[in-house]
PDB file of C-alpha atoms in Angstrom:
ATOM      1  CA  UNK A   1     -21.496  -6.599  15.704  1.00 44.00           C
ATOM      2  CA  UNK A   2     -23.831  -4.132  14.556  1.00 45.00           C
ATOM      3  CA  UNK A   3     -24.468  -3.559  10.501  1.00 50.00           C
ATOM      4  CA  UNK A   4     -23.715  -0.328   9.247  1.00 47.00           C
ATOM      5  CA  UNK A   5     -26.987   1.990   7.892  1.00 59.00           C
ATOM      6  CA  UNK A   6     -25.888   3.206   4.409  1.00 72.00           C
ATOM      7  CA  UNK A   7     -22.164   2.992   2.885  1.00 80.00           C
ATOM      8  CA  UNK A   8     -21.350   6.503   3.981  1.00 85.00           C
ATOM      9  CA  UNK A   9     -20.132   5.782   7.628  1.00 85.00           C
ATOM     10  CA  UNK A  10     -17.013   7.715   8.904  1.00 85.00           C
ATOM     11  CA  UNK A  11     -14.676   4.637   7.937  1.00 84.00           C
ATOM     12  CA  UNK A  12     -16.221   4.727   4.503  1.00 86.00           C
ATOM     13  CA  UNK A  13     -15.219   8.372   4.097  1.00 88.00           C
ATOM     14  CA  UNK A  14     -11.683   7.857   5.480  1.00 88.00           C
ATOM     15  CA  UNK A  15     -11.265   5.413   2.621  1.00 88.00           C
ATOM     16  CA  UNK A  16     -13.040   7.529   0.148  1.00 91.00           C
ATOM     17  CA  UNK A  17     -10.752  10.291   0.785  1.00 91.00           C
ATOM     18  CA  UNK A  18      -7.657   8.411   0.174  1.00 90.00           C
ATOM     19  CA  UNK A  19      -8.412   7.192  -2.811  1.00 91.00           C
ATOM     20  CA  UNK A  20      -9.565  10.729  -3.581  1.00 92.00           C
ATOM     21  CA  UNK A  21      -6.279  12.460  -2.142  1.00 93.00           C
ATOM     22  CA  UNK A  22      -3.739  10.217  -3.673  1.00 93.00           C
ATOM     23  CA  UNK A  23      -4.002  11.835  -7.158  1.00 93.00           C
ATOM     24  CA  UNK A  24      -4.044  14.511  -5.851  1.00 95.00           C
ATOM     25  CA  UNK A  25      -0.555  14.144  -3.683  1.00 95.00           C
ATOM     26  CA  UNK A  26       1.114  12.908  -7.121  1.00 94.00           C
ATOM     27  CA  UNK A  27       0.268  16.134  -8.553  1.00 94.00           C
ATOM     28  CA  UNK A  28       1.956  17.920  -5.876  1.00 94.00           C
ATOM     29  CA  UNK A  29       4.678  15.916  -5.633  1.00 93.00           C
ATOM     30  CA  UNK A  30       5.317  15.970  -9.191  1.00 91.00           C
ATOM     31  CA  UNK A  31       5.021  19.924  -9.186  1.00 90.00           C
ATOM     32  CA  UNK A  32       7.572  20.008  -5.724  1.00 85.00           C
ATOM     33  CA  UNK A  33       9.509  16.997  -4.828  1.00 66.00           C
ATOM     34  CA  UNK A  34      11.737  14.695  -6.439  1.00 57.00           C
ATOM     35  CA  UNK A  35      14.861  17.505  -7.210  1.00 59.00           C
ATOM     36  CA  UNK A  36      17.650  16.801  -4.795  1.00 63.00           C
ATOM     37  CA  UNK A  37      19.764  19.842  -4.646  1.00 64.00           C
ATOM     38  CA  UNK A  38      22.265  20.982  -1.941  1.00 68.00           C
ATOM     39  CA  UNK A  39      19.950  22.523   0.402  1.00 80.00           C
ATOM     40  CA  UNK A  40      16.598  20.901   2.239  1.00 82.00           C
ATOM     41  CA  UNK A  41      13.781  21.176   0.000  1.00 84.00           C
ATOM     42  CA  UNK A  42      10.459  22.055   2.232  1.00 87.00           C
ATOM     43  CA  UNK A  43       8.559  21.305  -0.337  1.00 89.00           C
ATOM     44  CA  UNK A  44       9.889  17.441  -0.487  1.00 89.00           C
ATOM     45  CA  UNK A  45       9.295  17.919   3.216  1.00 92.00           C
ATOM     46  CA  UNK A  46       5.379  18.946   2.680  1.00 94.00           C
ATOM     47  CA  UNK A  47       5.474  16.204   0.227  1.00 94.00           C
ATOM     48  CA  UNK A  48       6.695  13.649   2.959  1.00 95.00           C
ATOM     49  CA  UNK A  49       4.318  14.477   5.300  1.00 95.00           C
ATOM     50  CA  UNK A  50       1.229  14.096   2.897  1.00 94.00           C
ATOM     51  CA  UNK A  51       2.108  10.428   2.154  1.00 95.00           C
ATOM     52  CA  UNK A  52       2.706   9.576   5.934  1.00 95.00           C
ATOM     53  CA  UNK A  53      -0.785  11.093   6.818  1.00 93.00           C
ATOM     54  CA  UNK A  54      -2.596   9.425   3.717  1.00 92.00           C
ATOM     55  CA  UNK A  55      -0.382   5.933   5.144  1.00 90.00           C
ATOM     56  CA  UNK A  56      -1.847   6.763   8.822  1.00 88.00           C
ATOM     57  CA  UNK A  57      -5.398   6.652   6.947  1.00 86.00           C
ATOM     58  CA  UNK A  58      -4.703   2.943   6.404  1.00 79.00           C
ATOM     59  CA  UNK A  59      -4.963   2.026  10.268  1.00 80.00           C
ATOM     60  CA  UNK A  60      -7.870   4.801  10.712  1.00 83.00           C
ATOM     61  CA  UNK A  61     -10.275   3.351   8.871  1.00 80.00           C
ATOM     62  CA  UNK A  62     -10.259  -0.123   9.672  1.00 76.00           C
ATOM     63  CA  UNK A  63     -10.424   1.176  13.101  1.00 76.00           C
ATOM     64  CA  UNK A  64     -13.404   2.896  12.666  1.00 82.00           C
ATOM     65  CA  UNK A  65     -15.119   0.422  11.245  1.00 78.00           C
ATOM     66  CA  UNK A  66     -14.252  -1.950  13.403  1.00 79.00           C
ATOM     67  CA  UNK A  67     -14.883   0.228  16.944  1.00 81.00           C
ATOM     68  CA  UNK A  68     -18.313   1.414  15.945  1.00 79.00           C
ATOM     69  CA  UNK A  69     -19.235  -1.986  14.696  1.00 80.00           C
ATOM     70  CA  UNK A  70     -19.730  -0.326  11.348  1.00 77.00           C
ATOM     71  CA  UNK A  71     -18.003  -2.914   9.309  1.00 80.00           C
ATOM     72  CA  UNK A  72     -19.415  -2.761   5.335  1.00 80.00           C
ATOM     73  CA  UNK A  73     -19.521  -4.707   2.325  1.00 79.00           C
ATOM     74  CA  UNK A  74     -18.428  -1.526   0.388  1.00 79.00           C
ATOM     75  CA  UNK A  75     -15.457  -1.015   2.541  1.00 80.00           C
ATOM     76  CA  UNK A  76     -14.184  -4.502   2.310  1.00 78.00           C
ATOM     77  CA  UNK A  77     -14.258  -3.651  -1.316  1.00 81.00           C
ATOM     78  CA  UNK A  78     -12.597   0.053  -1.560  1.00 84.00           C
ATOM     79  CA  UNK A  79      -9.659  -0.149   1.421  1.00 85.00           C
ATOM     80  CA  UNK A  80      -7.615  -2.850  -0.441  1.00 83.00           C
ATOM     81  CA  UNK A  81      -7.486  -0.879  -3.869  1.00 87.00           C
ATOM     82  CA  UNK A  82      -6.918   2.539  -1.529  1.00 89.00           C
ATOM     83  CA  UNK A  83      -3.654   0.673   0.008  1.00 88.00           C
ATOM     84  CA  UNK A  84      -2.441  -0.718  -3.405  1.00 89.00           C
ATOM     85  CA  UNK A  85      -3.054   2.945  -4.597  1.00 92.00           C
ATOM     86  CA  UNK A  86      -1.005   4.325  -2.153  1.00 93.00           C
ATOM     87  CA  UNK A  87       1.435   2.141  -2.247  1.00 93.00           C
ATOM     88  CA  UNK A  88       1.655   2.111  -6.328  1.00 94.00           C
ATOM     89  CA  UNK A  89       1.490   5.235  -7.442  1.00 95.00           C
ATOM     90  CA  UNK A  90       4.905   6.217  -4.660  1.00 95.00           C
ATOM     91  CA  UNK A  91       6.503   3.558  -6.272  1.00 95.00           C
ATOM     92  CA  UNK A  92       5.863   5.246  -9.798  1.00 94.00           C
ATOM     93  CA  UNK A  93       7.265   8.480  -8.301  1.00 94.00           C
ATOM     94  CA  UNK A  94      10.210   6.840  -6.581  1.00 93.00           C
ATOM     95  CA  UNK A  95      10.713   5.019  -9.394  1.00 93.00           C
ATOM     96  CA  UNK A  96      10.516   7.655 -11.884  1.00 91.00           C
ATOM     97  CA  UNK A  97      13.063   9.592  -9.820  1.00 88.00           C
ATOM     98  CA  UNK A  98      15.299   6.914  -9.506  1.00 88.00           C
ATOM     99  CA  UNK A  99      14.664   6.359  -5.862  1.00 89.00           C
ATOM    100  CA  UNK A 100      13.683   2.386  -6.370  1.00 90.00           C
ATOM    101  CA  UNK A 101      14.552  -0.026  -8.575  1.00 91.00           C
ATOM    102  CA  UNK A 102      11.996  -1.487 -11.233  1.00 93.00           C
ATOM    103  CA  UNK A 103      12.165  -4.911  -9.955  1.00 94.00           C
ATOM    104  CA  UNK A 104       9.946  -3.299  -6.831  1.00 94.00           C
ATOM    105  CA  UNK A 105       7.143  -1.951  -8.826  1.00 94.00           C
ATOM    106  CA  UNK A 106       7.246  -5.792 -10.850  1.00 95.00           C
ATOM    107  CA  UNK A 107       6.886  -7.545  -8.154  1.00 94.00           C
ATOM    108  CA  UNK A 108       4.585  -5.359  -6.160  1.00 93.00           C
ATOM    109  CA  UNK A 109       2.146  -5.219  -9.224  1.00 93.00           C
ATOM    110  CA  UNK A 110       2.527  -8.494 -10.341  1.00 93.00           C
ATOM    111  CA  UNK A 111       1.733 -10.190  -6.851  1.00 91.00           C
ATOM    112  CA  UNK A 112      -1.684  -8.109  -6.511  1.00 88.00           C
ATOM    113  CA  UNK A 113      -2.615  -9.170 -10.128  1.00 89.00           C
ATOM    114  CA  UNK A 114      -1.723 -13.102  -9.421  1.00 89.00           C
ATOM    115  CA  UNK A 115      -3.786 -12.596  -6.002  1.00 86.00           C
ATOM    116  CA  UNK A 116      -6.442 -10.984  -7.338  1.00 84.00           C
ATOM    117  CA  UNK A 117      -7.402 -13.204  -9.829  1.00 85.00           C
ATOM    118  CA  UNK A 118      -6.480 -16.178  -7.277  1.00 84.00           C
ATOM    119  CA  UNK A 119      -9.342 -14.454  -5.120  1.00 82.00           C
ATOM    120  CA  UNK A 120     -11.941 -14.251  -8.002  1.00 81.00           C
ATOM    121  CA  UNK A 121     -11.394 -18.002  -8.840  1.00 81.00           C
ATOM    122  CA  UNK A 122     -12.064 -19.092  -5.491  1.00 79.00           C
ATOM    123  CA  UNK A 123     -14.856 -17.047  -4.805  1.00 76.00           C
ATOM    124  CA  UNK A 124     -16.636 -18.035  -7.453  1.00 75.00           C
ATOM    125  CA  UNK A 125     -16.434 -21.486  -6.021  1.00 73.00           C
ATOM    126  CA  UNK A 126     -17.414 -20.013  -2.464  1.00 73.00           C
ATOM    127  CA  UNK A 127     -14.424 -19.993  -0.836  1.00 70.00           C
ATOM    128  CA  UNK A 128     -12.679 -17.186   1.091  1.00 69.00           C
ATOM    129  CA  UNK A 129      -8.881 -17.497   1.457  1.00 68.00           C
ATOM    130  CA  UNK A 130      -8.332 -16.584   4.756  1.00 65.00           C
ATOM    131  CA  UNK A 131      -5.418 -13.566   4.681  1.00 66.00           C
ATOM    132  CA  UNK A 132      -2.511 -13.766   6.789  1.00 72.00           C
ATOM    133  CA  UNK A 133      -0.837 -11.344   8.886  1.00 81.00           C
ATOM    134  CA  UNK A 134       1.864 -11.056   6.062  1.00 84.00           C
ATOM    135  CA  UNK A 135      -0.063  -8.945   3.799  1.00 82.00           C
ATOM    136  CA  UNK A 136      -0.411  -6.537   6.942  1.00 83.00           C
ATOM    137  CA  UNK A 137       3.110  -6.752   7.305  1.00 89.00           C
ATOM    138  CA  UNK A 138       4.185  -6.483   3.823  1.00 90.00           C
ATOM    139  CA  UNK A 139       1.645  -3.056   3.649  1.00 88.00           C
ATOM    140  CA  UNK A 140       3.754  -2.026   6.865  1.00 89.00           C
ATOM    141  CA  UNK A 141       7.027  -2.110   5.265  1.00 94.00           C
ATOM    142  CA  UNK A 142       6.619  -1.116   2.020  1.00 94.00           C
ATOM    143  CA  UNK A 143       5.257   1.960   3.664  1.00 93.00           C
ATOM    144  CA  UNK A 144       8.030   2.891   6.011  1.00 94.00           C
ATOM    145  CA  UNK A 145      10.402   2.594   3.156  1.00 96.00           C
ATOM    146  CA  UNK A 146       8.252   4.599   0.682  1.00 96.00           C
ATOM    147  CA  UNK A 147       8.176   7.109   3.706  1.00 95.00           C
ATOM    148  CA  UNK A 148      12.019   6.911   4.372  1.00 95.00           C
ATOM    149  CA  UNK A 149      13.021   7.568   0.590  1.00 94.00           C
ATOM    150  CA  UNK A 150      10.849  10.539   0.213  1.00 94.00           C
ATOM    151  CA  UNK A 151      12.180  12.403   3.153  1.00 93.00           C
ATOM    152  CA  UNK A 152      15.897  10.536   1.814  1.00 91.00           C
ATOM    153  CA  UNK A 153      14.567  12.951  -1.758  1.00 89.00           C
ATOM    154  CA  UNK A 154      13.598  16.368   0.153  1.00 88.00           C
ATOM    155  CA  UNK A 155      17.519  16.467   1.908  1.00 87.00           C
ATOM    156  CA  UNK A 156      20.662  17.761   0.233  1.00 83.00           C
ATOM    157  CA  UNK A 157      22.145  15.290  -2.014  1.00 73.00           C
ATOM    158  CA  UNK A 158      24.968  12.763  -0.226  1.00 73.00           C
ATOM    159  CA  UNK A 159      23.966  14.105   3.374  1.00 73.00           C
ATOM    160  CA  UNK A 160      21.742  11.231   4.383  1.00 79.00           C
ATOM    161  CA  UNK A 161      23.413   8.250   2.424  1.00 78.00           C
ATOM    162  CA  UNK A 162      23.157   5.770   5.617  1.00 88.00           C
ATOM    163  CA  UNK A 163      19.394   6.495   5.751  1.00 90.00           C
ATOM    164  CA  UNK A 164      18.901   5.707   2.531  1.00 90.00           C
ATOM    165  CA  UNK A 165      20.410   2.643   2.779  1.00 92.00           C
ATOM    166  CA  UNK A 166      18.495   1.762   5.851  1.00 94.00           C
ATOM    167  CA  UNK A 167      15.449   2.500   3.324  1.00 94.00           C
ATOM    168  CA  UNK A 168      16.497   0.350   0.818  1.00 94.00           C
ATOM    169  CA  UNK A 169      16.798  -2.456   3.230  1.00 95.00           C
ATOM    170  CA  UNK A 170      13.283  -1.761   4.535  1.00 95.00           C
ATOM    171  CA  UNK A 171      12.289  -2.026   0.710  1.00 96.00           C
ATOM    172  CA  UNK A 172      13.860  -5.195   0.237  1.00 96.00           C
ATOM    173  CA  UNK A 173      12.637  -6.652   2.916  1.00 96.00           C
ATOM    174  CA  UNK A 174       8.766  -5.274   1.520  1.00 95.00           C
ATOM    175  CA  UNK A 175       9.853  -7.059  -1.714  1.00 95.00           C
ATOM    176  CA  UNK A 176      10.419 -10.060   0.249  1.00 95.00           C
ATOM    177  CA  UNK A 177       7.291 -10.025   2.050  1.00 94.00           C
ATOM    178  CA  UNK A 178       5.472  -9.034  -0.942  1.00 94.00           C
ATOM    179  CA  UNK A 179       6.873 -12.270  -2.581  1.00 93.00           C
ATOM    180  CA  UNK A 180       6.140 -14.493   0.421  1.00 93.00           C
ATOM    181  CA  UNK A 181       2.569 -13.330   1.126  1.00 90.00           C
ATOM    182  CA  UNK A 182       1.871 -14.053  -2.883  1.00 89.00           C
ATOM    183  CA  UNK A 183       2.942 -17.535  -2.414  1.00 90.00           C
ATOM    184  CA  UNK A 184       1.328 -18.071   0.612  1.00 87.00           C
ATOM    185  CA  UNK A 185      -2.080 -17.167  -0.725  1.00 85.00           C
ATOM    186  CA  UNK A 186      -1.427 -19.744  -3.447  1.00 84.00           C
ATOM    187  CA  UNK A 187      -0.269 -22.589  -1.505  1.00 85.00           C
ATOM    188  CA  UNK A 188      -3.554 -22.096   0.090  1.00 82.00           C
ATOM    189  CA  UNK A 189      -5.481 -21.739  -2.740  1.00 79.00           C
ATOM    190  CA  UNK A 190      -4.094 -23.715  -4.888  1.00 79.00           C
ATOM    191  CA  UNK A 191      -6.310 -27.327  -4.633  1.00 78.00           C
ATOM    192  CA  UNK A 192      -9.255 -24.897  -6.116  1.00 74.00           C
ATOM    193  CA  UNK A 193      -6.795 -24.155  -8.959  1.00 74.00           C
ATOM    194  CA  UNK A 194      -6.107 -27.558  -9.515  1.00 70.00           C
ATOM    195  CA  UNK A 195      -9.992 -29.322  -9.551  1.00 68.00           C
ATOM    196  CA  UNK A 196     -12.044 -29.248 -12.685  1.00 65.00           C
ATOM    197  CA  UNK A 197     -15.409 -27.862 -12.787  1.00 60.00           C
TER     198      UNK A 197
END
């Protein structure tokens, strides 16, 4: 695979302008969404099809990067805290308009924490833990059902109840994953826990 020349390759700037964007959707979907009254609110709408274009974003990049061979240490470093971004800051909004229950945002933020510092332990011993396709997973749920409740929050109040609770299964199930993939990095990490220095 080729090396990338420079940081700024068109993967790069895909991730860049997530991480750019995503304050910049809360804004707007504090100033417009999160009001369920009796009629569809477009704005909720506009807001619901901002966060499924900046979740779309998640696949483009790595695509990029990966089709033009343009793989670089910089992205490796900046798409994980774009997709926790995404995914953490629509949980505060859900959250904050009692969309979600706490317990998500707990466990979401408290698994990324514990991994994170698992990661920083082991690499400072040289060791990568290898990720498994449950953190892709995981990302892939928890976005559907962050999708799912904020076009459940532009609709009239009461008229989509079943959808909703479709979304909330979707979200337990991301809680779930969320969980598992936190143990399952530590299970494999663990025996560079446990040795002394």
């Amino acid at each position: 695979m080729a090396k990338a020349k420079g940081i700024w390759t068109p993967a790069n700037i895909v991730t860049c302008s997530r991480v750019v964007l995503m304050p910049l959707w809360l804004a707007f979907a504090e100033a417009v969404g999160g009001t369920r009254g009796t009629e569809v609110s477009w704005g909720g709408i506009a807001v619901f099809a901002f966060y499924v274009v900046l979740s779309l974003t998640d696949k483009l990049d790595g695509y990029l990067a990966r089709s033009r061979g343009e793989v670089t240490t910089f992205g490796k470093f900046l798409d994980p805290i774009a997709d926790k971004l995404i995914v953490i800051v629509a949980l505060c909004f859900l959250l904050e308009h009692s969309m979600c229950s706490t317990w998500v945002l707990l466990v979401v933020v408290a698994r990324e924490f514990l991994v994170s510092g698992l990661r920083m332990v082991v690499a400072s011993k040289g060791v990568v833990v290898a990720a498994s396709n449950l953190g892709k997973w995981k990302t892939a749920t928890t976005m559907v059902a962050i999708c799912g409740l904020l076009f459940v929050a532009a609709m009239p109040a009461g008229s989509v109840g079943w959808l909703k609770t479709i979304c909330d299964v979707f979200m337990a199930a991301a809680v779930v994953l969320t969980a598992w993939s936190g143990i399952d990095y530590f299970l494999k990490g663990w025996q560079y826990l446990a040795e002394e220095d």
